CSV table of C-alpha atoms in Angstrom, one decimal:
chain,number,residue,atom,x,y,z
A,1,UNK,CA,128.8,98.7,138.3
A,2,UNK,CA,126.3,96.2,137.6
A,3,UNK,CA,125.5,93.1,139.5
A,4,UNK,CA,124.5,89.8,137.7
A,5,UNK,CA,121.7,88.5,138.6
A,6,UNK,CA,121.9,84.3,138.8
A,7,UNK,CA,119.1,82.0,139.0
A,8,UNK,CA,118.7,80.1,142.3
A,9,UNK,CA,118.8,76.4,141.9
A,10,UNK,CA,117.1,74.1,143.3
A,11,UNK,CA,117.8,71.2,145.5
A,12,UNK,CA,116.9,69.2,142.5
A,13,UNK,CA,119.0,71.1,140.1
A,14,UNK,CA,121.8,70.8,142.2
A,15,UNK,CA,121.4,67.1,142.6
A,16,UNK,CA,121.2,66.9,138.8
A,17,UNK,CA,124.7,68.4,138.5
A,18,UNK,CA,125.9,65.9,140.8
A,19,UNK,CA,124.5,63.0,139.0
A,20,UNK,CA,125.7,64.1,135.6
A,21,UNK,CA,129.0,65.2,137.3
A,22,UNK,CA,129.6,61.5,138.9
A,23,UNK,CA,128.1,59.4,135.9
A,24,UNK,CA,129.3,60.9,132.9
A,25,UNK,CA,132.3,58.7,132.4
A,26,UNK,CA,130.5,55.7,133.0
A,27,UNK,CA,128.0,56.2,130.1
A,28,UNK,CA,127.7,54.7,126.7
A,29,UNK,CA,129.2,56.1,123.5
A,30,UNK,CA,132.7,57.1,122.5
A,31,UNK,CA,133.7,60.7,122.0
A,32,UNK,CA,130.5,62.3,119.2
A,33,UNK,CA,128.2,60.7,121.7
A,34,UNK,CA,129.9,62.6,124.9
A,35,UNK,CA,130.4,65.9,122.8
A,36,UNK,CA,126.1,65.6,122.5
A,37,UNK,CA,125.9,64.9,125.9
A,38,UNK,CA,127.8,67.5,127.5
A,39,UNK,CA,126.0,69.8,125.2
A,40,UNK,CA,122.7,68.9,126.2
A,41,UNK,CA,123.7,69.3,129.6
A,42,UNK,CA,125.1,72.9,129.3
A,43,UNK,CA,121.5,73.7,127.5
A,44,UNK,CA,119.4,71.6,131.0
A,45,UNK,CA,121.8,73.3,133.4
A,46,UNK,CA,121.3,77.2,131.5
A,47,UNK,CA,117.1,76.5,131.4
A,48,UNK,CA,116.6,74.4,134.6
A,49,UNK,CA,113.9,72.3,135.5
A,50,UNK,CA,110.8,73.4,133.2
A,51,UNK,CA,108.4,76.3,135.2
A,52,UNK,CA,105.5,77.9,134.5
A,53,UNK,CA,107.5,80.4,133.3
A,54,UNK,CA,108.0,78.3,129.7
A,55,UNK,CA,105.3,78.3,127.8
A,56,UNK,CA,105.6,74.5,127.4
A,57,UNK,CA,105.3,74.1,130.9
A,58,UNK,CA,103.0,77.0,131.5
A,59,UNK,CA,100.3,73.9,133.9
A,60,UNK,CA,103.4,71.8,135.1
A,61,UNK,CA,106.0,73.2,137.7
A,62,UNK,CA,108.2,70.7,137.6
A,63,UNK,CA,110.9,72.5,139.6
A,64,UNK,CA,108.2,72.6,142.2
A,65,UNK,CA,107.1,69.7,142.0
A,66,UNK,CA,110.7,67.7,141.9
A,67,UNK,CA,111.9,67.9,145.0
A,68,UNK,CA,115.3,66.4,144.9
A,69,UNK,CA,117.6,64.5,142.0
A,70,UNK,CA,117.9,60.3,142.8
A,71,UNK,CA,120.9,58.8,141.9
A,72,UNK,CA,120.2,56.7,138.8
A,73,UNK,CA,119.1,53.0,139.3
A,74,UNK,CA,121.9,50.3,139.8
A,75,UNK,CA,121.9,47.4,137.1
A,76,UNK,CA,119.3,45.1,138.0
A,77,UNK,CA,119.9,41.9,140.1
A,78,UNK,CA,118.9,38.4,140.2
A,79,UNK,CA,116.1,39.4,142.2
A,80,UNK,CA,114.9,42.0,140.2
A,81,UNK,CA,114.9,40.3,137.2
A,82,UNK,CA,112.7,37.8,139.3
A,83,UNK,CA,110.3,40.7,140.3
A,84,UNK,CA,109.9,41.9,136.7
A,85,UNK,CA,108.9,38.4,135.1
A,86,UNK,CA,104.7,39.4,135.5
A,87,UNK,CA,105.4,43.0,134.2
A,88,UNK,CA,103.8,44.7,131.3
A,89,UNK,CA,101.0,42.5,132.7
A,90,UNK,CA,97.5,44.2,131.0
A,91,UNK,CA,98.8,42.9,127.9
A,92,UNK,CA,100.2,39.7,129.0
A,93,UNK,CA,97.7,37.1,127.2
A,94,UNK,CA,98.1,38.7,123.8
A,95,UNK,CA,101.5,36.6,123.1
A,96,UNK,CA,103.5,39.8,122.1
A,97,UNK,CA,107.0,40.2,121.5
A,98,UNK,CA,108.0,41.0,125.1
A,99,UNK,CA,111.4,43.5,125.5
A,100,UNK,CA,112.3,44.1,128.8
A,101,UNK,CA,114.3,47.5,130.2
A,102,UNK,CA,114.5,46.5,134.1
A,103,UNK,CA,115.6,49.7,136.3
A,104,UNK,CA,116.7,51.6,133.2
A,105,UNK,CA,118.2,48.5,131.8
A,106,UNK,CA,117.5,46.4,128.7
A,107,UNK,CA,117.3,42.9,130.3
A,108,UNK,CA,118.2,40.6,127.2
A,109,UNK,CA,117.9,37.5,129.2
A,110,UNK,CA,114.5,37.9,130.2
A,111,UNK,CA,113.1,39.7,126.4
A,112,UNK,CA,111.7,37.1,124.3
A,113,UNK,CA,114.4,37.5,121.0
A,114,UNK,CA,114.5,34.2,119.6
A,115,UNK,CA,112.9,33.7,116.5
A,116,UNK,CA,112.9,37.5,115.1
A,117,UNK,CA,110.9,37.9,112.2
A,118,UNK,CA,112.0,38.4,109.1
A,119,UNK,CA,113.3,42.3,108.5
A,120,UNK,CA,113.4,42.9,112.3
A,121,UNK,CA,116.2,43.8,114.2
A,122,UNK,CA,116.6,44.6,118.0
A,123,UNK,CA,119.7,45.7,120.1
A,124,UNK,CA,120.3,47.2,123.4
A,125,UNK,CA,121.0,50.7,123.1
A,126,UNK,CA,124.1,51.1,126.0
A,127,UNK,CA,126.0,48.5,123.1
A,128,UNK,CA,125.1,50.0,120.0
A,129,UNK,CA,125.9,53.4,121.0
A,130,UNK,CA,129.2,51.4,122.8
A,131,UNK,CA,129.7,51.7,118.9
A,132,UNK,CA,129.9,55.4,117.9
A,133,UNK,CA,127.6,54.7,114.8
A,134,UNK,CA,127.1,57.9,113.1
A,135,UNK,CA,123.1,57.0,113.2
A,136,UNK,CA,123.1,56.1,116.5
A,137,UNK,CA,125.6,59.1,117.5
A,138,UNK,CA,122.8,61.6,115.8
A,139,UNK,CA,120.0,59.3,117.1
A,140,UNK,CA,120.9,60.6,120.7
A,141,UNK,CA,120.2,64.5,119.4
A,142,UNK,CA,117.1,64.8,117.8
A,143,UNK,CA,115.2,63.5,115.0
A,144,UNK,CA,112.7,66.1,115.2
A,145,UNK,CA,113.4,69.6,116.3
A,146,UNK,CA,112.7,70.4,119.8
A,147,UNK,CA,113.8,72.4,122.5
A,148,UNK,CA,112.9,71.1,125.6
A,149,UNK,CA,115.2,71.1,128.8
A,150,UNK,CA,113.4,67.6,129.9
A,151,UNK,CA,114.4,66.2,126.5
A,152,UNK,CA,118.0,67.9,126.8
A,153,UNK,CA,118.5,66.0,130.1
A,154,UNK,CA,117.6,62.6,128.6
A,155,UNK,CA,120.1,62.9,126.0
A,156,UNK,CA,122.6,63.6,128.8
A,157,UNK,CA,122.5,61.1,131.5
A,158,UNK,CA,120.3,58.4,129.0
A,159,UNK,CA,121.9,54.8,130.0
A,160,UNK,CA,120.0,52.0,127.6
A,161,UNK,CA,117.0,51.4,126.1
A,162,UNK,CA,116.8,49.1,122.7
A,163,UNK,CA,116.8,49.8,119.5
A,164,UNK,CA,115.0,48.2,116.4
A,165,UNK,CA,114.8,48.3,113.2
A,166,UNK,CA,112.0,47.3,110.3
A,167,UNK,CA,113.6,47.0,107.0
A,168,UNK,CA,111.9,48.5,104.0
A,169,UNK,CA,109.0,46.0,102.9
A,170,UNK,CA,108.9,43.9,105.9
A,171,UNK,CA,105.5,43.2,107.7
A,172,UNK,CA,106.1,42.6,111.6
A,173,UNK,CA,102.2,40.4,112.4
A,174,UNK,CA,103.9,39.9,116.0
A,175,UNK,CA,103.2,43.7,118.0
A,176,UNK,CA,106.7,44.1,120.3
A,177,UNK,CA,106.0,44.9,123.7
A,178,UNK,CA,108.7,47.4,125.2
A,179,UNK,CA,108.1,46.7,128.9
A,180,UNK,CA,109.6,49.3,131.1
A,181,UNK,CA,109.2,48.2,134.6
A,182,UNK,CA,111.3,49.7,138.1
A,183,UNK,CA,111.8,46.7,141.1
A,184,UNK,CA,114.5,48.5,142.5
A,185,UNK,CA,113.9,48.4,146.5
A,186,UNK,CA,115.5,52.4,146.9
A,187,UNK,CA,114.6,55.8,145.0
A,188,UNK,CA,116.3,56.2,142.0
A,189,UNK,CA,115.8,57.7,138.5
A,190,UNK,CA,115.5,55.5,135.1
A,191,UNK,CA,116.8,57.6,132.2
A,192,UNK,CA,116.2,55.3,129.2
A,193,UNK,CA,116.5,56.4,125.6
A,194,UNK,CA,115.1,54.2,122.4
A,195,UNK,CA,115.0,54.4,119.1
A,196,UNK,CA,112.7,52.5,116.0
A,197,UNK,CA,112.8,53.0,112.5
A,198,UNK,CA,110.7,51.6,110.4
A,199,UNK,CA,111.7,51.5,106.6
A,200,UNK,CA,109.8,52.4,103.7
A,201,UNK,CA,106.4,50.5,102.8
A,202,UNK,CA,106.8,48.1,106.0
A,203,UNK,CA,104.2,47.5,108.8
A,204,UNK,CA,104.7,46.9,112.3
A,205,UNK,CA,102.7,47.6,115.9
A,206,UNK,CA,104.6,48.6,119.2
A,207,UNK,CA,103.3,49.1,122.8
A,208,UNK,CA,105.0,50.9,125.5
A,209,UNK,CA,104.1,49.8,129.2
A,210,UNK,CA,105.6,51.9,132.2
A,211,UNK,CA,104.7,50.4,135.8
A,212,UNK,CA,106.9,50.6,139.3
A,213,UNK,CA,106.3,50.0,143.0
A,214,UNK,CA,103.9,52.0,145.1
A,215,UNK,CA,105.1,54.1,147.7
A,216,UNK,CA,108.9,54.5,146.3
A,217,UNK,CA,109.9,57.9,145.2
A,218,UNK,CA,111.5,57.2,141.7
A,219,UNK,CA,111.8,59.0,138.9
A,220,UNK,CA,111.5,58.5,135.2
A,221,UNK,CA,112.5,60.1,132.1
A,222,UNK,CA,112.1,58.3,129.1
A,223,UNK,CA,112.5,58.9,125.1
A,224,UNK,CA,111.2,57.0,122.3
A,225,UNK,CA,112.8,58.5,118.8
A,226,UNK,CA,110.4,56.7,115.7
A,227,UNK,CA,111.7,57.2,112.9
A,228,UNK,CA,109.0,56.6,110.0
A,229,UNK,CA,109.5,55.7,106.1
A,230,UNK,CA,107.2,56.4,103.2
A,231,UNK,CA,104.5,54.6,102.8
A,232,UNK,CA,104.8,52.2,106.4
A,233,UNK,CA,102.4,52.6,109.0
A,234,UNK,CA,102.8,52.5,112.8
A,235,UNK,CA,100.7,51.7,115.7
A,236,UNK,CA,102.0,52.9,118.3
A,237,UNK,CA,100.2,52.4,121.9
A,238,UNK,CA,102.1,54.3,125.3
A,239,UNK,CA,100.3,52.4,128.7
A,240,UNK,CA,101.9,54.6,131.9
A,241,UNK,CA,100.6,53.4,135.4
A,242,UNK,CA,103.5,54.1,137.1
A,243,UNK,CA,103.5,53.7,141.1
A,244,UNK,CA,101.8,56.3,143.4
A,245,UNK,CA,104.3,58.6,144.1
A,246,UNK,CA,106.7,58.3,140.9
A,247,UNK,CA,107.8,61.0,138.6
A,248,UNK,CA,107.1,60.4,134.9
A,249,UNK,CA,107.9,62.2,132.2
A,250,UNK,CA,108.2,60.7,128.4
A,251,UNK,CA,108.9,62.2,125.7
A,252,UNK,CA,107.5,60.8,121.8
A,253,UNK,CA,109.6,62.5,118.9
A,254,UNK,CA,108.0,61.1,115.9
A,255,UNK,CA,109.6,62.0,112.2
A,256,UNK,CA,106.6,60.8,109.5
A,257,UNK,CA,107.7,59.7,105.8
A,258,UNK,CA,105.4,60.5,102.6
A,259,UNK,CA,102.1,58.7,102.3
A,260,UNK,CA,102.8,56.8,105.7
A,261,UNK,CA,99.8,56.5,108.4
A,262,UNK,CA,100.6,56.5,112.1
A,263,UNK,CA,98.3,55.8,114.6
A,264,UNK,CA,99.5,56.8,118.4
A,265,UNK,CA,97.5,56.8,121.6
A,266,UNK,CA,98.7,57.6,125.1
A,267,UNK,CA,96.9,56.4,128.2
A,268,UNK,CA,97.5,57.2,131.8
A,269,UNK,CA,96.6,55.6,134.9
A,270,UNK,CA,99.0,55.6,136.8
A,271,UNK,CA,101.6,57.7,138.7
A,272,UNK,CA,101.8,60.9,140.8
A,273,UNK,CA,103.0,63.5,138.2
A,274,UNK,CA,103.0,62.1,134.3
A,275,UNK,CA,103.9,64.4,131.6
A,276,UNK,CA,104.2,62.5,128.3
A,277,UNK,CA,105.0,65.2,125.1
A,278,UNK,CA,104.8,64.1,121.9
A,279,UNK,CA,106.5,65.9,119.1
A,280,UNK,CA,105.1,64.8,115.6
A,281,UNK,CA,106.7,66.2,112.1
A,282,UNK,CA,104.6,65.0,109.3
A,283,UNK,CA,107.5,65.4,106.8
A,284,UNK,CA,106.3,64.0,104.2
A,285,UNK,CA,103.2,64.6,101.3
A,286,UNK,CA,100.2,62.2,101.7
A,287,UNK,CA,100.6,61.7,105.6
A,288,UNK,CA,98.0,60.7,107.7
A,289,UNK,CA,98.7,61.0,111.9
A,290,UNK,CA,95.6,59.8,114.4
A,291,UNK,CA,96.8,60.8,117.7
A,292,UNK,CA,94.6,59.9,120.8
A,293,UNK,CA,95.3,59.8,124.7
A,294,UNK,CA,93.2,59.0,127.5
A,295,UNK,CA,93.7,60.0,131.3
A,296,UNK,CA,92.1,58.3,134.1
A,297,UNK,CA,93.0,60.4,137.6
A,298,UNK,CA,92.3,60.0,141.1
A,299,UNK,CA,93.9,61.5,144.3
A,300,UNK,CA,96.1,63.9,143.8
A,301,UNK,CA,97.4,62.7,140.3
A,302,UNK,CA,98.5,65.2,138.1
A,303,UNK,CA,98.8,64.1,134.5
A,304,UNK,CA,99.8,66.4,131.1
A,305,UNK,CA,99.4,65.5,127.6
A,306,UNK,CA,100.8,67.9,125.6
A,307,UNK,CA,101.3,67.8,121.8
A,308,UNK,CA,102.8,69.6,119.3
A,309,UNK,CA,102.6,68.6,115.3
A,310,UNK,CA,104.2,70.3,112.6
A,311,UNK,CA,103.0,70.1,108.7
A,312,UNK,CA,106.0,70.5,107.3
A,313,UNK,CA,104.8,69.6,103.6
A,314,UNK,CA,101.8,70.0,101.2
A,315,UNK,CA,98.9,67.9,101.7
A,316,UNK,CA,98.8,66.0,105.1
A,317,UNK,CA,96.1,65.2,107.4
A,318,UNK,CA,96.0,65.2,111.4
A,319,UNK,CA,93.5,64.1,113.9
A,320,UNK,CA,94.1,65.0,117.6
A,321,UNK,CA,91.4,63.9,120.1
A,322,UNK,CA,92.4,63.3,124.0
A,323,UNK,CA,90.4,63.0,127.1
A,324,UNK,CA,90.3,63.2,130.8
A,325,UNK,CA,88.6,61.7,133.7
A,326,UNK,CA,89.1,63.4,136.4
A,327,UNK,CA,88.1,62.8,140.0
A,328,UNK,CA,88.9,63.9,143.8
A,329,UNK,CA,91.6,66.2,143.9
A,330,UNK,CA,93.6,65.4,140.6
A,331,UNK,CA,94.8,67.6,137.4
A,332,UNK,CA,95.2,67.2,134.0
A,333,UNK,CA,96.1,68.7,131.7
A,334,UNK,CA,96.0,69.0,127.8
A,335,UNK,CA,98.8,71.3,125.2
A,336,UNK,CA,97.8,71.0,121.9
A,337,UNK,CA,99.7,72.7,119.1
A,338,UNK,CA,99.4,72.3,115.6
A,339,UNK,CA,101.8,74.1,113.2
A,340,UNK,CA,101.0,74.8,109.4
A,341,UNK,CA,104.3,75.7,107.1
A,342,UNK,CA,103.8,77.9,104.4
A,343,UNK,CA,104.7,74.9,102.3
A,344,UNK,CA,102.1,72.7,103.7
A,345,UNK,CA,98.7,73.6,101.4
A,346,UNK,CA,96.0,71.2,101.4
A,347,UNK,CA,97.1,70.2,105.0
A,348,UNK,CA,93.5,68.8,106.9
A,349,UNK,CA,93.8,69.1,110.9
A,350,UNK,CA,91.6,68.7,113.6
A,351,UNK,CA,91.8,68.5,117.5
A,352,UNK,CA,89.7,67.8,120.3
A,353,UNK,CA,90.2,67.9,123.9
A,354,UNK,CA,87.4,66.5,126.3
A,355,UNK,CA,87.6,66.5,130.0
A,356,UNK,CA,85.2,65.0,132.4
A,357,UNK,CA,85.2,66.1,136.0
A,358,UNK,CA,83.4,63.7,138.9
A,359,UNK,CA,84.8,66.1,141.8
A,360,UNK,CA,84.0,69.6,142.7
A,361,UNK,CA,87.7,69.6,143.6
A,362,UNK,CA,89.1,67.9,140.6
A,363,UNK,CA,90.5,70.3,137.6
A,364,UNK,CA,91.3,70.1,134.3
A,365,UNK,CA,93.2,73.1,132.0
A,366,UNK,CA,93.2,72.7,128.1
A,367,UNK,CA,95.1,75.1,125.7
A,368,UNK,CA,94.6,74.6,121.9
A,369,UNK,CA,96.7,76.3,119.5
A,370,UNK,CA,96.8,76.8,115.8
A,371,UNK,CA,99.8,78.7,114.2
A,372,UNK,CA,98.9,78.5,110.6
A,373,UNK,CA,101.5,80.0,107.7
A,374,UNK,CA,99.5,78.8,104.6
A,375,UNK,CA,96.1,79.8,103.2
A,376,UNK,CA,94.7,76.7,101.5
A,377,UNK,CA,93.5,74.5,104.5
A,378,UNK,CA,91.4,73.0,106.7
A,379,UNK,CA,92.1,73.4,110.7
A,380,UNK,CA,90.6,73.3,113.5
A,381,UNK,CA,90.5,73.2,117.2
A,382,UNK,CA,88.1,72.7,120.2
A,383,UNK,CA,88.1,71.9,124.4
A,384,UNK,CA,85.2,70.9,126.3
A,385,UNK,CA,85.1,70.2,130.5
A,386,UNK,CA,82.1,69.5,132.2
A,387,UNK,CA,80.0,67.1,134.6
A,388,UNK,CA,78.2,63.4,133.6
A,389,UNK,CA,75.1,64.8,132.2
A,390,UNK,CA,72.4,64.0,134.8
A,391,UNK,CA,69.9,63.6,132.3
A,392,UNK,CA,71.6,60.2,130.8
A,393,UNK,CA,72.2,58.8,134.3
A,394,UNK,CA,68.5,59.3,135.5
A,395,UNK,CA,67.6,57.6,132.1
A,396,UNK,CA,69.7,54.5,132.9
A,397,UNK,CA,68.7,54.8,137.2
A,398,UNK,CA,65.3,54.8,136.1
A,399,UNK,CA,65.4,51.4,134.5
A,400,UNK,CA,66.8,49.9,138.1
A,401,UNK,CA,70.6,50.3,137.4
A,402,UNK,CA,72.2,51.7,140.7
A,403,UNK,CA,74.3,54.8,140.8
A,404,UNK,CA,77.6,54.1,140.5
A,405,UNK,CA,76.7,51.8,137.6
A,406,UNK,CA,75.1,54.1,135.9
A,407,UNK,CA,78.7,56.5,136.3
A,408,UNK,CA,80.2,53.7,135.2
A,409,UNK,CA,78.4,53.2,132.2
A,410,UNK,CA,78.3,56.7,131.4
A,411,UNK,CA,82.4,57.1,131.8
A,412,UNK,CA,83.1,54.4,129.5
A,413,UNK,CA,81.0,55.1,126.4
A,414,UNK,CA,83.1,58.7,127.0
A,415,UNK,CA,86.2,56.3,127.1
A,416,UNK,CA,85.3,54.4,124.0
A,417,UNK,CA,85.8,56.9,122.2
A,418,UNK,CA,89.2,56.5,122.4
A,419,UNK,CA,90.2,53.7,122.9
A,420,UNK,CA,87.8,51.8,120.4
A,421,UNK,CA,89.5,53.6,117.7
A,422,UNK,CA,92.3,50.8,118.4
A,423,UNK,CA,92.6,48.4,115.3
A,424,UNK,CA,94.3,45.8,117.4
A,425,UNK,CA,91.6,44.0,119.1
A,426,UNK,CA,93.4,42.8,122.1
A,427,UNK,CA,94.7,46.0,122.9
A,428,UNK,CA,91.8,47.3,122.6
A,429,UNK,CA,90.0,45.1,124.8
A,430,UNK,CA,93.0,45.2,127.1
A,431,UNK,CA,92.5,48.8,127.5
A,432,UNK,CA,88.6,48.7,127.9
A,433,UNK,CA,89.3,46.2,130.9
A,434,UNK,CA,91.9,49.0,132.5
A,435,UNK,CA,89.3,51.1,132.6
A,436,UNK,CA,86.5,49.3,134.0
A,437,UNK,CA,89.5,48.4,136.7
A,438,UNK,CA,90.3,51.9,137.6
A,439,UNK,CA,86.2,52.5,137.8
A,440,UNK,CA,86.2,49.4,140.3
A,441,UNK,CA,88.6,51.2,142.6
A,442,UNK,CA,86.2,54.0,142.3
A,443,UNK,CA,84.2,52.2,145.2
């Protein structure tokens, strides 16, 4: 007779039974959009929170380190909408188009919609997929193929979000500013799913900010779907300072047209565990992706970049360079994958990961890969960790600047990197100024 032999679930795990249990019926979409949920389910509930034991997830137990499953957020109130009116705030002064998704809601009231540009169209998820459209009903699956039990529990218990449009042609001056911001006074979990695509030949920038209270246990799982046509280019900039002890994890799926150029940078500083993924498919010939991320970590922060970018076709071009700062007690951690079809000759890819540790106690794991199917390229991959190089801070002590000036100096030219790759000057400079704030807290 043989016994079976059942995984133990978690605490957490069983929570998120409950919560898809209890909240199914009361999500968006008509019956194709339940039929993808409830298989997406089935797939989370088979795999479980990610472990160590996936690949993926080889540096980030997040079935240790979820502890329990929070109900998801309540609609947001009066008050909270009053709460959130200052949020996305690093970018405030740049006059962008400002969308805001309040405690996993898209708060229409308080988004600045009047006046869309020509070409540009946004709507809150929860009523488009209200709709059963057959994009929108496929939208909520994948757009790019991956298998990923965080991403299979997005598409099940995902609420709103927005989701915005560029036709073909049109040039968007005006960067739109997805503000995702949690005021809710008790833990709860934000599940928000978006989606942008941008037609062929157009132009458009987007930024992403994720903030919340400090000292509230919430929980965030988010997915941005981009959908890009050939010849368009994107700019596409992900700010996550979530609060102290929040859960973050975000997830990019990116599908790249012919001849298009996308330009994406991640940067964390904020938040007790942050995973952001990012799945790329250069689909089409002519593609050019620059993908950068910066981390700035303190504490006991944890923080994971991990990437994974597919040449699907012949004669694309990828550059990869992310970067950690990493002090006290913190972690982060860098997954970088880049796959080469047998189709994709001529493809040109390079990736970089630097990490910078200021603490004897502070750690940072990097694991490059390169799976390669075609013989006509040009790839490559390299990690580097180390200390400020005491040579370059005497120079600058020895012409009277103080210590921790000097370290300051020192950390942002080995930000700048980075983030001055930025065409958008006031995100750029926005960005600089984040970092000389989280060096001020540095004491």
């Amino acid at each position: 007779m043989n016994a079976g032999i059942r995984p133990i679930r978690t605490q957490a795990e069983l929570g998120l039974v409950d919560v898809y249990t209890t909240s199914r019926q009361g999500l968006p979409g008509g019956s194709d959009v339940a039929a993808v949920r409830a298989a997406a389910f089935n797939h989370f509930a088979l795999a479980g929170l990610p472990h160590p034991r996936i690949e993926a997830w080889r540096y980030t137990d997040l079935r240790r380190l979820m502890r329990d499953a929070k109900p998801l957020a309540a609609p947001p109130d009066a008050e909270a909408r009053a709460m959130a009116h200052d949020a996305g705030g690093v970018f405030a002064a740049l006059g962008f188009r400002r969308l805001v998704i309040l405690n996993g809601s898209f708060a229409t009231d308080i988004s600045d919609l009047a006046d869309l540009e020509a070409g540009l169209t946004i709507r809150s998820m929860a009523e488009a997929l209200a709709l059963d459209e057959p994009l929108l009903s496929q939208g909520l699956g994948t757009t790019v193929p991956a298998d990923d039990p965080a991403l299979a529990l997005n598409t099940a218990l995902a609420g709103d979000g927005v989701v915005i449009t560029v036709s073909p042609g049109a040039t968007i001056e005006r960067p739109v500013h997805l503000v995702f911001v949690n005021t809710g006074p008790t833990p709860a979990a934000m599940v928000t799913r978006s989606l942008v695509v941008v037609g062929g030949g157009a132009r458009a920038t987007f930024v992403e900010t994720h903030e919340g209270r400090d000292q509230l246990d919430y929980q965030i799982n988010t997915v941005l779907q981009l959908v890009v046509g050939d010849e368009a280019q994107v700019d596409h900039v992900k700010f996550t300072r979530e609060g102290s002890v929040a859960i973050h994890v975000g997830t990019l799926l990116a599908n790249i047209g012919a001849r298009a150029k996308f330009n994406e940078l991640g940067f964390i500083a904020g938040g007790a565990v942050v995973r952001n993924q990012l799945f790329v498919l250069l689909a089409g010939e002519g593609t050019e992706a620059n993908l950068r991320g910066l981390s700035l970590l303190a504490d006991r922060q944890h923080a994971d970049s991990t990437l994974a970018v597919d040449h699907a076709v012949a004669g694309s071009q990828s550059r990869e360079i992310f970067k950690a700062v990493v002090d006290d007690e913190a972690r982060a951690v860098f997954q970088g994958k880049i796959t080469v079809r047998p189709q994709a000759q001529k493809t040109d890819a390079k990736m970089m990961s630097r990490a910078l540790l200021l603490s004897d106690r502070a750690e940072a794991d990097c694991k490059p890969e390169l799976e390669i199917f075609a013989d006509d390229v040009q790839c490559g991959h390299g990690a580097t960790t180390g200390t400020l190089d005491d040579q370059l801070k005497f120079y600058l002590m020895a012409r009277g600047i103080p210590d921790k000036e000097a370290e300051a100096l020192l950390i942002q030219a080995f930000a700048a990197e980075v983030v001055g790759a930025i065409e958008h000057e006031g995100v750029r400079d926005a960005l600089m100024d984040a970092t000389v704030a989280w060096l001020g807290q540095r004491g």
